[in-house]
Coordinates of N, CA and C and ligand atoms in Angstrom, one line a residue:
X868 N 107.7 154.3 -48.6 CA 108.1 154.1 -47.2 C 107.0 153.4 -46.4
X869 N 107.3 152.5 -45.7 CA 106.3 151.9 -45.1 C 106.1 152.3 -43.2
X870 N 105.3 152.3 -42.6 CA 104.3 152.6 -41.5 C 104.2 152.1 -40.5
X871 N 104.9 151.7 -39.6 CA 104.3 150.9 -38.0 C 103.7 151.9 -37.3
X872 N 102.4 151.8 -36.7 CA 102.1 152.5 -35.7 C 101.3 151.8 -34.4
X873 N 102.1 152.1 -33.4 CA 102.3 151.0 -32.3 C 101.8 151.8 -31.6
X874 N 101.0 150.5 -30.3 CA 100.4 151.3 -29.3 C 98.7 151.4 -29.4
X875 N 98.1 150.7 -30.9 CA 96.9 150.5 -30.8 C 96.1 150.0 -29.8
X876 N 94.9 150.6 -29.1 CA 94.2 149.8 -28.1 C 92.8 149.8 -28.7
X877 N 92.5 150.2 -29.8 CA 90.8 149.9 -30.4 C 90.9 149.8 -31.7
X878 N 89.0 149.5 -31.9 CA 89.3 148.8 -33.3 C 89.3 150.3 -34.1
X879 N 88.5 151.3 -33.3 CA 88.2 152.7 -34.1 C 89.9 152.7 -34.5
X880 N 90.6 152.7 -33.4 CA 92.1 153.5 -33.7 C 93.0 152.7 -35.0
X881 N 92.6 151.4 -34.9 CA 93.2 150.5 -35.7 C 92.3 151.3 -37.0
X882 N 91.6 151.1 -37.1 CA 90.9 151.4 -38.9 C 91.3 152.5 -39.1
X883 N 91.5 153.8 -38.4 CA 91.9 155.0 -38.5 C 93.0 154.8 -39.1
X884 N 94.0 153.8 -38.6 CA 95.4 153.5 -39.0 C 95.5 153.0 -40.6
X885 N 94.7 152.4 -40.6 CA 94.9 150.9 -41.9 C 93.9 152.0 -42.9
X886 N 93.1 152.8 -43.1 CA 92.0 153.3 -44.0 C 93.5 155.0 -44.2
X887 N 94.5 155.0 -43.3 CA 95.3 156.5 -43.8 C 96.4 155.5 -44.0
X888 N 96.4 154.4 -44.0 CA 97.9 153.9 -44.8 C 98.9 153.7 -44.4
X889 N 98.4 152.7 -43.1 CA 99.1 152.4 -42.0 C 99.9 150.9 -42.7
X890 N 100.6 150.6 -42.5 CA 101.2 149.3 -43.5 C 101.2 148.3 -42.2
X891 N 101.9 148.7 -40.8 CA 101.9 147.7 -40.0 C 100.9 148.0 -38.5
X892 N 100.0 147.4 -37.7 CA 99.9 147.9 -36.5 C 100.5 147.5 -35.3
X893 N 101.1 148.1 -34.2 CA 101.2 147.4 -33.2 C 100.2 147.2 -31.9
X894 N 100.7 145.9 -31.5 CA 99.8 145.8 -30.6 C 100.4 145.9 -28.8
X895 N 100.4 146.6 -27.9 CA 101.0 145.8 -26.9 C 100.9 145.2 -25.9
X896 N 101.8 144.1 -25.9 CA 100.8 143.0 -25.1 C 102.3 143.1 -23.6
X897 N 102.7 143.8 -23.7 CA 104.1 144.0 -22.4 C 103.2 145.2 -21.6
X898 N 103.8 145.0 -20.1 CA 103.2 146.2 -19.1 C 104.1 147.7 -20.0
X899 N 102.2 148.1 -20.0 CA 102.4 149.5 -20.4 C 100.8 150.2 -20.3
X900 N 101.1 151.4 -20.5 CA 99.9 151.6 -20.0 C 98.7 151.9 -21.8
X901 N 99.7 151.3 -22.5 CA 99.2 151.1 -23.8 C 98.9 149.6 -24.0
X902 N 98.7 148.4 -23.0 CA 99.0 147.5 -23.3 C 97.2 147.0 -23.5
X903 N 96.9 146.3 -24.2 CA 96.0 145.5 -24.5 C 95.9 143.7 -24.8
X904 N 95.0 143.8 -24.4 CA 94.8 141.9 -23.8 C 94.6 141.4 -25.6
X905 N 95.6 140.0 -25.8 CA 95.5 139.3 -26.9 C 94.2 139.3 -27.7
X906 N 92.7 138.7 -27.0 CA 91.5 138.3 -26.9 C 90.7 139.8 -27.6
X907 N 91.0 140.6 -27.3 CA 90.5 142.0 -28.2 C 91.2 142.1 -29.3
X908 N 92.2 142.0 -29.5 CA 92.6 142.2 -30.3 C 92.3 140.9 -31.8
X909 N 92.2 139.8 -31.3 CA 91.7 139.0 -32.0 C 90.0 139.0 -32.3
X910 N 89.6 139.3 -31.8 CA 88.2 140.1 -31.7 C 88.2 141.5 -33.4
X911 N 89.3 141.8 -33.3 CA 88.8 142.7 -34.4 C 89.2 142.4 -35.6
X912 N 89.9 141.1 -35.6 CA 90.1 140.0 -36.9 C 89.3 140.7 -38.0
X913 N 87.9 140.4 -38.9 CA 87.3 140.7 -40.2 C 87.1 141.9 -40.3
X914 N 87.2 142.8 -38.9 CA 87.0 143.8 -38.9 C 88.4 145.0 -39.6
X915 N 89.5 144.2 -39.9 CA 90.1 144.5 -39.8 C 90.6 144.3 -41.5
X916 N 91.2 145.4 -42.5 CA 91.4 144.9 -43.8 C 92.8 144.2 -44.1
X917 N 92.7 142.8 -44.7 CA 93.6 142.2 -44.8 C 94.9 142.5 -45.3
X918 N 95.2 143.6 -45.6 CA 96.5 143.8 -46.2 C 97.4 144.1 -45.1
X919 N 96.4 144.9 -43.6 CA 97.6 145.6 -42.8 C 98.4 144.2 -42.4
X920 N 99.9 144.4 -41.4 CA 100.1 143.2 -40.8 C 100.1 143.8 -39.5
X921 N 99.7 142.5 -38.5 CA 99.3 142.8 -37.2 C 100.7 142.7 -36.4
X922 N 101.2 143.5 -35.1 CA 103.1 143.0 -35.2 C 102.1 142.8 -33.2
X923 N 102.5 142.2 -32.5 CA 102.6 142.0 -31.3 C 103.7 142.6 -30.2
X924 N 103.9 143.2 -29.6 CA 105.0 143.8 -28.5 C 105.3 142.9 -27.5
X925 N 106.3 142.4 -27.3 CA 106.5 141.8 -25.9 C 107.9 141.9 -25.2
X926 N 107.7 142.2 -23.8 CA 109.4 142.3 -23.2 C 109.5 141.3 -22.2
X927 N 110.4 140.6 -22.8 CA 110.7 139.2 -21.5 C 109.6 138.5 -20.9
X928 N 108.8 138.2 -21.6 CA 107.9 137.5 -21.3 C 108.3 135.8 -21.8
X929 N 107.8 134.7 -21.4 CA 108.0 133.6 -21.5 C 107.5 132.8 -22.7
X930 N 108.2 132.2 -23.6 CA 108.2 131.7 -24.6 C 106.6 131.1 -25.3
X931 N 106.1 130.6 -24.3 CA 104.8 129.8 -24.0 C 103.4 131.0 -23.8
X932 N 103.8 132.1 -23.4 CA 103.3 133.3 -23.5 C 103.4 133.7 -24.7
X933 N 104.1 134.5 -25.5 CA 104.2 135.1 -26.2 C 103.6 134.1 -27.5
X934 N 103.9 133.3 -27.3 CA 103.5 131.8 -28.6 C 101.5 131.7 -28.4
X935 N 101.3 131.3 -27.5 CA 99.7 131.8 -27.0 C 99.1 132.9 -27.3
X936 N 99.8 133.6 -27.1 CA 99.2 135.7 -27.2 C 98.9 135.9 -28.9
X937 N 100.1 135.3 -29.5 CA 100.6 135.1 -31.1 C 99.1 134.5 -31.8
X938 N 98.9 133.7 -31.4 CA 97.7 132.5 -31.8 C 95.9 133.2 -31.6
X939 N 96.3 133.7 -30.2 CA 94.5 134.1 -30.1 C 94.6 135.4 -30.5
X940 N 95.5 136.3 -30.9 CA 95.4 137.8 -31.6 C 95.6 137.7 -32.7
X941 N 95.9 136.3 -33.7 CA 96.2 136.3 -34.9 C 97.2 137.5 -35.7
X942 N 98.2 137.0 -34.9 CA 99.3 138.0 -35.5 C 100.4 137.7 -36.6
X943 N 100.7 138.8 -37.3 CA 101.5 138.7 -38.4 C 103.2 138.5 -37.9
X944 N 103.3 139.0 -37.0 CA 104.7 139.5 -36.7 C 104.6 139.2 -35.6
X945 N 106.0 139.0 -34.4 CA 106.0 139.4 -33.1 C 107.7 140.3 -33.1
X946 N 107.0 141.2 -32.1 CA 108.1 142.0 -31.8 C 108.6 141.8 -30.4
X947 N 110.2 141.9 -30.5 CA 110.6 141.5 -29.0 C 111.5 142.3 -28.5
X948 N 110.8 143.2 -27.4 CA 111.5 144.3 -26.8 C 112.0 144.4 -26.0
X949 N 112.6 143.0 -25.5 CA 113.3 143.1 -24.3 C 114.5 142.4 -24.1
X950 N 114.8 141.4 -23.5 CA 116.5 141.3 -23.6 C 116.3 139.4 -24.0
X951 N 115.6 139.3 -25.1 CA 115.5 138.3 -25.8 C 116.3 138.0 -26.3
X952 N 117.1 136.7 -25.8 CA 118.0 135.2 -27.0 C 118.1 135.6 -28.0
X953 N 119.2 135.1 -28.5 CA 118.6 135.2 -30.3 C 118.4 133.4 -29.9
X954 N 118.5 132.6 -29.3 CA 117.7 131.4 -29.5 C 116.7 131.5 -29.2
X955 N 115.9 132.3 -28.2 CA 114.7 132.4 -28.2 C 113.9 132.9 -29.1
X956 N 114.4 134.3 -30.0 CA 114.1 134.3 -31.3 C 113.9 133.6 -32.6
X957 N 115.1 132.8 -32.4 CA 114.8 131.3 -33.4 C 113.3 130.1 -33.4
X958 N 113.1 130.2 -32.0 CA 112.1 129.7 -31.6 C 110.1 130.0 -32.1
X959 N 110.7 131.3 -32.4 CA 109.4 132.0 -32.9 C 108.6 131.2 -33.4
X960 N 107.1 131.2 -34.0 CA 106.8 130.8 -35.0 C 106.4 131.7 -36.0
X961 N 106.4 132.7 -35.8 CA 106.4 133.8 -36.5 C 107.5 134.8 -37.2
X962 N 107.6 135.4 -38.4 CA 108.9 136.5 -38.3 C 108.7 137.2 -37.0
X963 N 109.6 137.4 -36.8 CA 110.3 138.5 -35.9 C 111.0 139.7 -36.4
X964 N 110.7 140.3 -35.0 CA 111.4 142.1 -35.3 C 111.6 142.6 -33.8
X965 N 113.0 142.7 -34.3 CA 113.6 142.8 -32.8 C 113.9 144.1 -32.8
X966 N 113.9 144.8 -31.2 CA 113.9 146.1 -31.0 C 115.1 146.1 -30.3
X967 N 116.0 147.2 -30.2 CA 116.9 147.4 -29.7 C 117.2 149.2 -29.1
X968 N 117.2 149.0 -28.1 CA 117.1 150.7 -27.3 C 119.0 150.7 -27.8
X969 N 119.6 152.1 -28.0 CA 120.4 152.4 -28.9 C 121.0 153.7 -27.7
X970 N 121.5 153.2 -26.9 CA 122.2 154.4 -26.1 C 123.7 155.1 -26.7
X971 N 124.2 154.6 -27.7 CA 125.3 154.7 -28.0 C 126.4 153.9 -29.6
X972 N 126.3 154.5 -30.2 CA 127.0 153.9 -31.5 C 127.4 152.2 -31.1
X973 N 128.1 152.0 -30.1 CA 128.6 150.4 -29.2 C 127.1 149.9 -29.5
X974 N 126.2 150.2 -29.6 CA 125.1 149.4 -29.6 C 124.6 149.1 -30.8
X975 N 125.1 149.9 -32.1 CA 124.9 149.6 -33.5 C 125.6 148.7 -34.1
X976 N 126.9 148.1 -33.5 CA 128.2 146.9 -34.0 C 127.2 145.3 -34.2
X977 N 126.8 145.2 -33.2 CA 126.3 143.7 -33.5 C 124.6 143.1 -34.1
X978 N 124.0 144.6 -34.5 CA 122.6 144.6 -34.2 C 122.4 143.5 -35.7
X979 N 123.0 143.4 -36.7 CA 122.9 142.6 -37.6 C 123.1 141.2 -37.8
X980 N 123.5 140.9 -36.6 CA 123.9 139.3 -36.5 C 122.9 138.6 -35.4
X981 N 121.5 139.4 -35.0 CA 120.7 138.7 -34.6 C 119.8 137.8 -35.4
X982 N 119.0 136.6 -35.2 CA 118.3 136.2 -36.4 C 116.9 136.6 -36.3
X983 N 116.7 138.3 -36.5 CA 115.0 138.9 -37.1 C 115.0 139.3 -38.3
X984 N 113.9 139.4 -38.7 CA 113.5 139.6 -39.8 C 113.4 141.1 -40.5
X985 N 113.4 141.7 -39.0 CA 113.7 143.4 -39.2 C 114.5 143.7 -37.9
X986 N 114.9 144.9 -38.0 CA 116.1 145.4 -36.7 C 115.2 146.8 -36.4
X987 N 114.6 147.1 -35.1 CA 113.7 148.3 -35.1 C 114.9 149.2 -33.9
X988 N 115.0 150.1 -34.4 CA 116.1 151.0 -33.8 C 115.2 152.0 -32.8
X989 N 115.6 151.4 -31.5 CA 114.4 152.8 -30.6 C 115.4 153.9 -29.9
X990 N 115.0 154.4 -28.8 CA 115.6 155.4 -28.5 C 115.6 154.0 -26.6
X991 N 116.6 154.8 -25.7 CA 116.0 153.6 -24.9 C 115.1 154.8 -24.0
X992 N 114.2 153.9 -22.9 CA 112.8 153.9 -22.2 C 112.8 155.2 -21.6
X993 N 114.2 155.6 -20.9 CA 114.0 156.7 -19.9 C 114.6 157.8 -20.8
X994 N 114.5 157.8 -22.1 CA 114.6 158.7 -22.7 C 113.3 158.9 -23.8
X995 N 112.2 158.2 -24.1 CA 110.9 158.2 -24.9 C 110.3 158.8 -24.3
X996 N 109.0 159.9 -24.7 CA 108.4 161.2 -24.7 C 109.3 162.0 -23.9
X997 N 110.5 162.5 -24.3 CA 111.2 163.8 -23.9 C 111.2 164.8 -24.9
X998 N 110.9 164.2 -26.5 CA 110.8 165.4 -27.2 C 112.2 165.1 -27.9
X999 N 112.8 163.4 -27.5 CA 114.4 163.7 -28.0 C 114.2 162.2 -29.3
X1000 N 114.8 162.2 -30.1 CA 115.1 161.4 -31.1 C 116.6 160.7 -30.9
X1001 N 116.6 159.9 -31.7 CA 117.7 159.4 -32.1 C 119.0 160.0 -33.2
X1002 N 120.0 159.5 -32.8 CA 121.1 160.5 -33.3 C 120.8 159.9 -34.9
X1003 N 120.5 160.2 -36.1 CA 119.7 160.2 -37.5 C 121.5 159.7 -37.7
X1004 N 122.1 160.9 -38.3 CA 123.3 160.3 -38.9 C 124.3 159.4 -38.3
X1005 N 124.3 158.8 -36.5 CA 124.6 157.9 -36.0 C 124.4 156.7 -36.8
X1006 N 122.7 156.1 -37.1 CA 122.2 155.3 -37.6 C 122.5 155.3 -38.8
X1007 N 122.7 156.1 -39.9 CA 123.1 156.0 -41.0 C 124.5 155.7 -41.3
X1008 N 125.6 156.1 -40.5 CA 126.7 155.8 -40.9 C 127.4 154.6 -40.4
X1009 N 126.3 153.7 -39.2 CA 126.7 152.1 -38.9 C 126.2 151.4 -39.7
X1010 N 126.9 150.5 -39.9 CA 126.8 149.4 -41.0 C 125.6 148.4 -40.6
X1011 N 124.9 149.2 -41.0 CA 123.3 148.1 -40.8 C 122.9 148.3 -41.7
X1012 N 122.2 146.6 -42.0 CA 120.9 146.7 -43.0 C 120.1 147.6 -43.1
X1013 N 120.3 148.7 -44.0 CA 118.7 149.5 -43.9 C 118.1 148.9 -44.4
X1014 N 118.0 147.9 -45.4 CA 117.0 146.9 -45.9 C 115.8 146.7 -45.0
X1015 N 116.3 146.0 -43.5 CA 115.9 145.6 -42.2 C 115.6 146.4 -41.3
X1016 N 115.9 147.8 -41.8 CA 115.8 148.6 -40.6 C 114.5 149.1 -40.3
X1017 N 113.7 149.3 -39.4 CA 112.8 150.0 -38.9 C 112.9 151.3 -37.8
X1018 N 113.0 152.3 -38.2 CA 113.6 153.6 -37.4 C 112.1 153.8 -36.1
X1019 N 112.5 154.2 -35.2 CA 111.6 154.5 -34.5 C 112.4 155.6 -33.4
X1020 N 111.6 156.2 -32.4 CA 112.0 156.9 -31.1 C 112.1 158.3 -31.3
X1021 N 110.6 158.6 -31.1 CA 110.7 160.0 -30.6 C 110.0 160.9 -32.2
X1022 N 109.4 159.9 -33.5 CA 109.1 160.4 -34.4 C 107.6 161.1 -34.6
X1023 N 107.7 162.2 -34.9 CA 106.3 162.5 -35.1 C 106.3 163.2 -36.6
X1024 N 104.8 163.6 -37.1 CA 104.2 164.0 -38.3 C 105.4 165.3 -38.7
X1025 N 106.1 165.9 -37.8 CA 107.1 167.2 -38.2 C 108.1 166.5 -38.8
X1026 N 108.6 165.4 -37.7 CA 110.4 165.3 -38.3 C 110.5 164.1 -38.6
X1027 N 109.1 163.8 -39.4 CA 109.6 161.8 -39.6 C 110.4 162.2 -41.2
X1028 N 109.8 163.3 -42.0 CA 110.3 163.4 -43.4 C 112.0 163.7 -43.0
X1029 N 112.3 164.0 -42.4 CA 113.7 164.7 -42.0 C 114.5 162.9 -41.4
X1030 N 113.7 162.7 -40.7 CA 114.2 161.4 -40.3 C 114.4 160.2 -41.4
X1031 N 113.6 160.3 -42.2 CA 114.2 159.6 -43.5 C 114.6 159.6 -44.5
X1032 N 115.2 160.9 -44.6 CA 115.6 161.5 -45.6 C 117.3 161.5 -45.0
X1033 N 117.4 161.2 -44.1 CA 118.8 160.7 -43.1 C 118.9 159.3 -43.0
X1034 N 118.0 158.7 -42.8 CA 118.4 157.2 -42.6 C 118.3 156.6 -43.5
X1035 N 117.2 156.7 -44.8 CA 116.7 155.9 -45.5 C 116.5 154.6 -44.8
X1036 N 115.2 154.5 -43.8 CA 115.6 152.6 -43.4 C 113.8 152.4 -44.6
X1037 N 113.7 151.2 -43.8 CA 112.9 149.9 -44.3 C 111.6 150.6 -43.9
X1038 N 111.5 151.0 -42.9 CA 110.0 151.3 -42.0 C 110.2 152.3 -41.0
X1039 N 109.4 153.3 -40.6 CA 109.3 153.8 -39.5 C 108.4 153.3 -38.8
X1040 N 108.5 153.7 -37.3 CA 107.5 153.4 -36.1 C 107.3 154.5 -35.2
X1041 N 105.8 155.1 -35.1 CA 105.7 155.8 -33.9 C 104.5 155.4 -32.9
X1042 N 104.5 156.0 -31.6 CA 103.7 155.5 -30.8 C 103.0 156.9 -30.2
X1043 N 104.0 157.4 -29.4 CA 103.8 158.7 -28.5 C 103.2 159.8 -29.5
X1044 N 104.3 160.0 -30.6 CA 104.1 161.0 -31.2 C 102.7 161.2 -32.2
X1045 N 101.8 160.2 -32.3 CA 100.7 159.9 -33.3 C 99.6 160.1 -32.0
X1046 N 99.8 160.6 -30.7 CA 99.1 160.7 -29.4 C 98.6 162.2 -28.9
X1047 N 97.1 162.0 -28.5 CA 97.0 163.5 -27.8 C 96.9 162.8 -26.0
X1048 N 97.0 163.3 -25.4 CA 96.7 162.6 -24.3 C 96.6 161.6 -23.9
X1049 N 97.2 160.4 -24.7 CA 97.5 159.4 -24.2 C 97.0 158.3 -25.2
X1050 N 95.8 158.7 -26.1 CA 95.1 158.3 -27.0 C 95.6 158.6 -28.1
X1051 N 95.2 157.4 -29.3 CA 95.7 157.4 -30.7 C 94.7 158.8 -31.2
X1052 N 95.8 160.0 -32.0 CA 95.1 161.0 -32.5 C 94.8 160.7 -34.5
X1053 N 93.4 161.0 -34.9 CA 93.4 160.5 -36.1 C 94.2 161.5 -36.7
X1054 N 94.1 162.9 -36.6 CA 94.8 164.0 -37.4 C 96.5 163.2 -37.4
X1055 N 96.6 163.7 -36.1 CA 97.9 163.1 -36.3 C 98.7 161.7 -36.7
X1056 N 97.8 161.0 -36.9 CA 97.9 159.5 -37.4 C 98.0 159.8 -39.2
X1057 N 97.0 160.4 -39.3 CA 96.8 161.0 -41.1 C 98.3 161.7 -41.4
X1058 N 98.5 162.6 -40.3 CA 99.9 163.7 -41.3 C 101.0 163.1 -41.0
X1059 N 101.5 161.9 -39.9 CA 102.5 161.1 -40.1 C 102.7 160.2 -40.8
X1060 N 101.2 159.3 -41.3 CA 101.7 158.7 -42.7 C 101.9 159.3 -44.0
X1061 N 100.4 160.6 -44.0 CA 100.9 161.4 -45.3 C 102.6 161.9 -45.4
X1062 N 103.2 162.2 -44.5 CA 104.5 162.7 -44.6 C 105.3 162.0 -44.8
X1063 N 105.3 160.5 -44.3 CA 106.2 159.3 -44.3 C 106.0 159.1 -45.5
X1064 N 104.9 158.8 -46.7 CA 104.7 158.4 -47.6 C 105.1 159.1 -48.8
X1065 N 105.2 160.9 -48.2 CA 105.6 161.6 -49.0 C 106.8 161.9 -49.5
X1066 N 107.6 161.0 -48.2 CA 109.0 161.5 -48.5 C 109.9 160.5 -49.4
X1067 N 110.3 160.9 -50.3 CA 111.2 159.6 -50.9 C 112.6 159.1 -50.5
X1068 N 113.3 159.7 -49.1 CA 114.5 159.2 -48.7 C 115.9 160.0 -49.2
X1069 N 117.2 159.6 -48.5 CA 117.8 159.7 -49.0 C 118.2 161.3 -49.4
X1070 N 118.5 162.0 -48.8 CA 118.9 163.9 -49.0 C 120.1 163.7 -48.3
X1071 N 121.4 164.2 -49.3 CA 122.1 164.2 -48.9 C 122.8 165.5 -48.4
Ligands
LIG1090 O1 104.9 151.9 -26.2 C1 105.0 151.2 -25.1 O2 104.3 151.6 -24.2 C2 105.9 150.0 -25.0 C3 106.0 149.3 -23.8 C4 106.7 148.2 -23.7 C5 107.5 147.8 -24.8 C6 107.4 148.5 -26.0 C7 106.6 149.6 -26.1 N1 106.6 150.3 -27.3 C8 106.9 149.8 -28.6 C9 107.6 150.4 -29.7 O3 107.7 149.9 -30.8 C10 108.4 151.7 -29.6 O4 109.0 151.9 -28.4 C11 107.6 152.9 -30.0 O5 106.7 152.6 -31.0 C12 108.4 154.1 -30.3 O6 107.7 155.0 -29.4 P1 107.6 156.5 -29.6 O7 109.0 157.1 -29.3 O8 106.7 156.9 -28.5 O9 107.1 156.8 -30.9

């Protein structure tokens, strides 16, 4: 099972990530109060071991933006969290991984006919850190790629094994739940990948 953990703002928190077997990091470069400037983040380039991939966050921001941000953070991926084109996605120069807030099964019918590279399933905004997840067997019983899938919203080191063991997707992602106070927690950074990595999927 593979690892997004989004919401990185240092290099300590990144190595913490990538040395316990973090597969992807995110970065965010959209207003948040997790958001960090391109230019640090590019800054931690050699510092940084080459296997992880670097994914970028952005919501409706302008093409010419996000393409610049892409360049001086040296990123692997860009992820687009907001009410992005699929022509504007075509446009990328990067794979893409498109997020999609998931208020209702109606929102699982078309998520496959976007052109990303991954489909990241969140929970939407005024429902993230409530303590609430995503409906698991909702996501499992609509006809999506799990190949493409990237599960996210609301997962932490308790219920990610539970969470994949329901969906079987491609990748999880957490942000909040890998957090003490607002900050990336190393414990809890360690028992959500150990648990993610532990779990083999699929319990029926
Ligand atoms: O995390 C943010 O602050 C954020 C702000 C603007 C756009 C996207 C943002 N998060 C990116 C994500 O990939 C997911 O929402 C997140 O990893 C899942 O969050 P959580 O439920 O807290 O684990």
């Amino acid at each position: 099972m593979l690892v997004k953990i989004c919401g990185i703002k240092t290099l300590a928190a990144a190595q913490t990530a990538v040395s316990s077997g973090a597969d992807f990091i995110g970065f965010i470069f959209a207003e948040s109060s997790r958001k960090v400037e391109p230019e640090i983040v590019g800054d931690f380039g050699a510092n940084l071991a080459g296997h992880v991939k670097k994914v970028g966050v952005f919501a409706n921001q302008t093409e010419q933006e996000v393409i610049k941000s892409a360049e001086i953070a040296g990123l692997d991926y860009i992820q687009l969290h907001g009410n992005e084109s699929a022509s504007f996605a075509r446009r990328m120069p990067l794979p893409v991984i498109k997020a999609f807030a998931i208020h209702s099964e109606k929102d699982l019918e078309n998520l496959h006919e976007y052109p990303a590279d991954y489909l990241l399933v969140d929970l939407p905004k005024s429902a993230s850190g409530k303590g609430l997840t995503l409906d698991w067997d909702m996501i499992r019983k609509a006809d999506l790629p799990l190949e493409k899938v990237i599960l996210a919203g609301g997962l932490t080191p308790e219920n990610v094994g539970k969470a994949i063991n329901a969906v079987s997707p491609f990748a999880v992602d957490v942000a909040s739940g890998v957090e003490t106070n607002g900050l990336k927690d190393a414990v809890k950074m360690k028992a959500f990948i150990n648990e993610a990595k532990n779990t083999a999927g699929k319990e029926e």
